[in-house]
């Protein structure tokens, strides 16, 4: 019992230490604030505001978007679109409830990549890894602390951005629809099911990468490869080729959960003090 209590105290201390290192480094926290504000608040809010006020049929570059909405309406993939009287209502609804959803996956991926790239690789650059490895803290506690120190800020940042965007979206949409439209089931599943699991997968992958490379930049660049599938998902959503529906989000979350177990297994295989010391020192 005393040993467990000691490890729990050590876990909390390590998490606090890593979070303090994040808040003390402008290189870490500044991108994590600016990027969500741009892709999760400023850009979506500006597009929603413009789409709610402009005459879309008079804009030549909106033809492809309106064609996509016509196809989605005709196919019944988004039944709500058929009951909307104007193009402005349709495009605002599509942007707020469907189009912007994949953008919010970039936020936890970006935050998790930055934070976990700073884990073991950051300890090496700060010359603190050697001392950390010689402490009586178990390797399970050490890896758990690294994961939690990245997971907690990543989820908080994603949820905070979601809340800000939700308020703005409803302020813009309420005069058009006369009711609160945001969020729908897609967004709830995305925020509560997919994003936490996505964060955990990226964190576990980046902890493995960060534990094996020698510097923050190298770890961050390798971890950034995870963004590529998200770009494909955003493109598919924008063209209407693939819509994020509740069943699809449930499947994506289940796949991410399976990946978590696989990565946890890999972490346990790498979870050896001597291996980590030999790869870093």
Short mmCIF file of C-alpha atoms in Angstrom, two decimals:
data_model
loop_
_atom_site.label_atom_id
_atom_site.label_comp_id
_atom_site.label_asym_id
_atom_site.label_seq_id
_atom_site.Cartn_x
_atom_site.Cartn_y
_atom_site.Cartn_z
CA UNK A 1 0.00 0.00 0.00
CA UNK A 2 2.85 2.34 0.87
CA UNK A 3 4.54 1.52 -2.42
CA UNK A 4 1.35 2.31 -4.36
CA UNK A 5 0.94 5.55 -2.45
CA UNK A 6 4.53 6.51 -3.25
CA UNK A 7 4.06 5.75 -6.96
CA UNK A 8 0.82 7.76 -7.04
CA UNK A 9 2.55 10.76 -5.48
CA UNK A 10 5.41 10.36 -7.95
CA UNK A 11 2.91 10.18 -10.81
CA UNK A 12 1.23 13.43 -9.79
CA UNK A 13 4.60 15.12 -9.31
CA UNK A 14 5.82 14.05 -12.76
CA UNK A 15 2.60 15.23 -14.43
CA UNK A 16 2.85 18.61 -12.69
CA UNK A 17 6.51 18.87 -13.69
CA UNK A 18 5.78 18.22 -17.37
CA UNK A 19 2.84 20.62 -17.41
CA UNK A 20 5.00 23.33 -15.81
CA UNK A 21 7.61 22.70 -18.50
CA UNK A 22 4.89 23.23 -21.12
CA UNK A 23 3.65 26.51 -19.64
CA UNK A 24 7.22 27.78 -19.24
CA UNK A 25 8.06 27.27 -22.93
CA UNK A 26 6.60 29.69 -25.47
CA UNK A 27 7.71 27.29 -28.22
CA UNK A 28 5.24 24.74 -26.82
CA UNK A 29 2.18 26.61 -25.64
CA UNK A 30 1.97 29.41 -28.21
CA UNK A 31 1.27 27.14 -31.25
CA UNK A 32 -1.23 25.20 -29.14
CA UNK A 33 -3.21 28.38 -28.55
CA UNK A 34 -2.88 30.06 -31.95
CA UNK A 35 -3.65 27.07 -34.19
CA UNK A 36 -6.94 26.09 -32.47
CA UNK A 37 -8.03 29.73 -32.49
CA UNK A 38 -7.43 29.87 -36.25
CA UNK A 39 -8.78 26.53 -37.43
CA UNK A 40 -11.38 25.99 -34.72
CA UNK A 41 -12.74 29.49 -34.05
CA UNK A 42 -11.67 32.35 -36.34
CA UNK A 43 -11.83 30.65 -39.74
CA UNK A 44 -15.09 28.71 -39.17
CA UNK A 45 -16.79 31.73 -37.57
CA UNK A 46 -15.79 33.99 -40.48
CA UNK A 47 -17.03 31.49 -43.08
CA UNK A 48 -20.31 30.96 -41.25
CA UNK A 49 -20.88 34.69 -40.95
CA UNK A 50 -20.18 35.26 -44.67
CA UNK A 51 -22.31 32.28 -45.73
CA UNK A 52 -25.22 33.56 -43.68
CA UNK A 53 -25.24 36.99 -45.35
CA UNK A 54 -23.98 36.73 -48.94
CA UNK A 55 -26.00 35.94 -52.03
CA UNK A 56 -24.33 32.63 -52.80
CA UNK A 57 -25.79 32.20 -56.30
CA UNK A 58 -24.14 35.46 -57.36
CA UNK A 59 -20.69 34.23 -56.35
CA UNK A 60 -18.96 32.35 -59.14
CA UNK A 61 -16.67 30.35 -56.87
CA UNK A 62 -19.57 28.88 -54.89
CA UNK A 63 -20.88 26.75 -57.73
CA UNK A 64 -19.05 23.58 -56.70
CA UNK A 65 -20.21 23.88 -53.09
CA UNK A 66 -23.83 24.42 -54.12
CA UNK A 67 -23.62 21.46 -56.49
CA UNK A 68 -22.37 19.31 -53.61
CA UNK A 69 -25.28 20.46 -51.45
CA UNK A 70 -27.73 19.73 -54.27
CA UNK A 71 -26.32 16.20 -54.58
CA UNK A 72 -26.48 15.63 -50.82
CA UNK A 73 -30.05 16.90 -50.76
CA UNK A 74 -31.15 14.75 -53.70
CA UNK A 75 -29.51 11.62 -52.29
CA UNK A 76 -31.06 12.12 -48.85
CA UNK A 77 -27.71 11.79 -47.10
CA UNK A 78 -28.55 14.88 -45.04
CA UNK A 79 -32.39 14.87 -44.89
CA UNK A 80 -32.55 18.21 -43.07
CA UNK A 81 -31.29 20.02 -46.17
CA UNK A 82 -34.49 19.23 -48.10
CA UNK A 83 -36.59 21.25 -45.64
CA UNK A 84 -34.51 24.43 -45.83
CA UNK A 85 -35.85 27.34 -47.83
CA UNK A 86 -32.63 29.10 -48.88
CA UNK A 87 -29.13 28.26 -50.05
CA UNK A 88 -27.76 30.26 -47.13
CA UNK A 89 -29.52 28.01 -44.64
CA UNK A 90 -28.28 24.88 -46.38
CA UNK A 91 -24.66 25.95 -46.59
CA UNK A 92 -24.54 27.32 -43.04
CA UNK A 93 -26.06 24.08 -41.73
CA UNK A 94 -23.62 21.97 -43.74
CA UNK A 95 -20.60 24.01 -42.72
CA UNK A 96 -21.42 24.11 -39.01
CA UNK A 97 -22.72 20.57 -38.52
CA UNK A 98 -20.58 18.61 -41.01
CA UNK A 99 -17.83 20.44 -42.88
CA UNK A 100 -15.93 21.83 -39.91
CA UNK A 101 -16.01 18.65 -37.83
CA UNK A 102 -12.83 17.05 -39.28
CA UNK A 103 -10.91 20.28 -38.63
CA UNK A 104 -11.34 19.67 -34.91
CA UNK A 105 -9.40 16.42 -35.19
CA UNK A 106 -6.34 18.46 -36.14
CA UNK A 107 -6.38 20.19 -32.74
CA UNK A 108 -5.75 17.13 -30.52
CA UNK A 109 -3.33 15.67 -33.08
CA UNK A 110 -1.34 18.91 -33.17
CA UNK A 111 -1.37 19.42 -29.40
CA UNK A 112 -0.57 15.79 -28.64
CA UNK A 113 2.30 15.75 -31.14
CA UNK A 114 3.89 18.88 -29.67
CA UNK A 115 3.48 17.74 -26.06
CA UNK A 116 4.70 14.18 -26.47
CA UNK A 117 7.57 15.18 -28.75
CA UNK A 118 8.70 17.13 -25.71
CA UNK A 119 8.49 14.10 -23.41
CA UNK A 120 11.59 11.90 -23.46
CA UNK A 121 13.28 13.82 -26.29
CA UNK A 122 12.70 17.06 -24.39
CA UNK A 123 14.12 15.53 -21.22
CA UNK A 124 17.23 14.58 -23.18
CA UNK A 125 17.69 18.11 -24.56
CA UNK A 126 17.22 19.62 -21.10
CA UNK A 127 19.77 17.14 -19.67
CA UNK A 128 17.20 15.87 -17.15
CA UNK A 129 16.57 12.35 -18.50
CA UNK A 130 19.61 10.81 -16.86
CA UNK A 131 18.53 11.97 -13.41
CA UNK A 132 14.95 10.87 -14.04
CA UNK A 133 16.03 7.34 -14.95
CA UNK A 134 18.00 6.97 -11.70
CA UNK A 135 15.05 7.90 -9.50
CA UNK A 136 13.12 5.10 -7.71
CA UNK A 137 10.06 5.80 -9.87
CA UNK A 138 8.92 2.74 -11.81
CA UNK A 139 8.96 2.87 -15.60
CA UNK A 140 5.20 2.24 -15.68
CA UNK A 141 4.71 5.35 -13.57
CA UNK A 142 7.09 7.32 -15.76
CA UNK A 143 5.36 6.39 -19.02
CA UNK A 144 1.91 6.94 -17.49
CA UNK A 145 2.94 10.40 -16.33
CA UNK A 146 4.22 11.29 -19.81
CA UNK A 147 0.93 10.16 -21.35
CA UNK A 148 -1.27 12.01 -18.85
CA UNK A 149 0.80 15.20 -19.07
CA UNK A 150 -0.01 15.32 -22.79
CA UNK A 151 -3.53 13.85 -22.74
CA UNK A 152 -5.04 16.22 -20.17
CA UNK A 153 -4.02 19.51 -21.88
CA UNK A 154 -4.88 18.09 -25.32
CA UNK A 155 -8.43 17.17 -24.35
CA UNK A 156 -8.99 20.40 -22.41
CA UNK A 157 -7.80 22.43 -25.40
CA UNK A 158 -10.06 20.51 -27.80
CA UNK A 159 -13.11 20.84 -25.57
CA UNK A 160 -12.49 24.52 -24.90
CA UNK A 161 -12.24 25.22 -28.66
CA UNK A 162 -15.42 23.21 -29.22
CA UNK A 163 -17.32 25.24 -26.61
CA UNK A 164 -16.18 28.58 -28.06
CA UNK A 165 -17.07 27.52 -31.60
CA UNK A 166 -20.42 26.15 -30.41
CA UNK A 167 -21.40 29.47 -28.86
CA UNK A 168 -20.40 31.40 -32.00
CA UNK A 169 -22.15 28.92 -34.32
CA UNK A 170 -25.40 29.15 -32.39
CA UNK A 171 -25.24 32.95 -32.27
CA UNK A 172 -24.93 33.03 -36.08
CA UNK A 173 -27.42 30.23 -36.76
CA UNK A 174 -30.22 31.10 -34.33
CA UNK A 175 -31.58 34.09 -36.33
CA UNK A 176 -31.69 31.88 -39.45
CA UNK A 177 -33.35 28.80 -37.93
CA UNK A 178 -35.08 30.13 -34.83
CA UNK A 179 -33.64 27.38 -32.64
CA UNK A 180 -30.39 26.03 -31.23
CA UNK A 181 -28.85 23.86 -33.97
CA UNK A 182 -25.42 23.03 -32.56
CA UNK A 183 -24.23 20.45 -31.59
CA UNK A 184 -25.79 17.42 -33.22
CA UNK A 185 -25.07 13.74 -32.49
CA UNK A 186 -22.06 13.78 -34.85
CA UNK A 187 -20.35 16.48 -32.82
CA UNK A 188 -21.15 14.83 -29.48
CA UNK A 189 -19.60 11.54 -30.62
CA UNK A 190 -16.65 13.39 -32.11
CA UNK A 191 -15.88 15.35 -28.95
CA UNK A 192 -16.61 12.71 -26.31
CA UNK A 193 -15.60 9.51 -28.14
CA UNK A 194 -13.28 10.10 -31.10
CA UNK A 195 -11.15 13.04 -29.95
CA UNK A 196 -10.04 11.52 -26.59
CA UNK A 197 -9.13 8.24 -28.31
CA UNK A 198 -7.43 10.08 -31.18
CA UNK A 199 -5.40 12.04 -28.64
CA UNK A 200 -4.40 8.86 -26.82
CA UNK A 201 -3.32 7.10 -30.03
CA UNK A 202 -1.19 10.06 -31.11
CA UNK A 203 0.29 10.39 -27.64
CA UNK A 204 1.22 6.71 -27.36
CA UNK A 205 2.74 6.75 -30.85
CA UNK A 206 4.69 9.91 -30.13
CA UNK A 207 5.86 8.66 -26.74
CA UNK A 208 7.38 5.67 -28.52
CA UNK A 209 8.97 7.94 -31.13
CA UNK A 210 10.12 10.47 -28.55
CA UNK A 211 11.65 7.74 -26.42
CA UNK A 212 13.81 6.53 -29.32
CA UNK A 213 14.97 9.76 -30.97
CA UNK A 214 17.38 12.31 -29.55
CA UNK A 215 15.71 15.69 -30.01
CA UNK A 216 12.42 17.55 -29.88
CA UNK A 217 12.43 18.61 -33.54
CA UNK A 218 13.10 15.09 -34.79
CA UNK A 219 10.33 13.65 -32.61
CA UNK A 220 7.87 16.36 -33.64
CA UNK A 221 8.57 15.93 -37.37
CA UNK A 222 8.10 12.15 -37.22
CA UNK A 223 4.93 12.48 -35.16
CA UNK A 224 3.49 15.02 -37.61
CA UNK A 225 2.99 12.25 -40.18
CA UNK A 226 -0.25 11.43 -38.34
CA UNK A 227 -1.82 14.59 -39.82
CA UNK A 228 -1.79 13.16 -43.37
CA UNK A 229 -4.83 10.85 -42.97
CA UNK A 230 -6.77 13.76 -41.47
CA UNK A 231 -6.12 15.88 -44.56
CA UNK A 232 -7.62 13.13 -46.71
CA UNK A 233 -10.65 12.97 -44.41
CA UNK A 234 -11.12 16.75 -44.61
CA UNK A 235 -10.96 16.63 -48.41
CA UNK A 236 -13.49 13.79 -48.58
CA UNK A 237 -15.85 15.64 -46.27
CA UNK A 238 -15.54 18.88 -48.26
CA UNK A 239 -16.51 17.18 -51.52
CA UNK A 240 -19.32 15.16 -49.98
CA UNK A 241 -17.59 11.87 -50.83
CA UNK A 242 -17.52 10.82 -47.17
CA UNK A 243 -19.75 12.23 -44.46
CA UNK A 244 -18.99 11.87 -40.78
CA UNK A 245 -22.12 10.14 -39.57
CA UNK A 246 -22.75 8.66 -36.11
CA UNK A 247 -22.10 5.08 -37.21
CA UNK A 248 -18.87 6.08 -38.95
CA UNK A 249 -17.67 8.03 -35.91
CA UNK A 250 -18.48 5.03 -33.71
CA UNK A 251 -16.42 2.79 -36.02
CA UNK A 252 -13.53 5.28 -36.12
CA UNK A 253 -13.53 5.40 -32.32
CA UNK A 254 -13.54 1.59 -32.11
CA UNK A 255 -10.57 1.38 -34.50
CA UNK A 256 -8.72 4.00 -32.46
CA UNK A 257 -9.46 2.02 -29.29
CA UNK A 258 -7.93 -1.10 -30.85
CA UNK A 259 -4.88 0.94 -31.87
CA UNK A 260 -4.57 2.13 -28.28
CA UNK A 261 -4.29 -1.47 -27.06
CA UNK A 262 -1.69 -2.28 -29.74
CA UNK A 263 0.38 0.80 -28.87
CA UNK A 264 0.08 0.09 -25.14
CA UNK A 265 1.50 -3.35 -25.85
CA UNK A 266 4.42 -1.80 -27.74
CA UNK A 267 4.98 0.69 -24.92
CA UNK A 268 5.10 -2.18 -22.40
CA UNK A 269 7.70 -3.94 -24.56
CA UNK A 270 9.81 -0.75 -24.63
CA UNK A 271 9.13 -0.09 -20.97
CA UNK A 272 12.63 -1.04 -19.81
CA UNK A 273 14.88 1.40 -18.00
CA UNK A 274 18.06 -0.01 -19.54
CA UNK A 275 16.70 0.12 -23.09
CA UNK A 276 15.64 3.74 -22.69
CA UNK A 277 18.96 4.71 -21.15
CA UNK A 278 20.95 3.02 -23.91
CA UNK A 279 18.94 4.75 -26.65
CA UNK A 280 19.26 8.22 -25.17
CA UNK A 281 22.51 8.46 -23.26
#
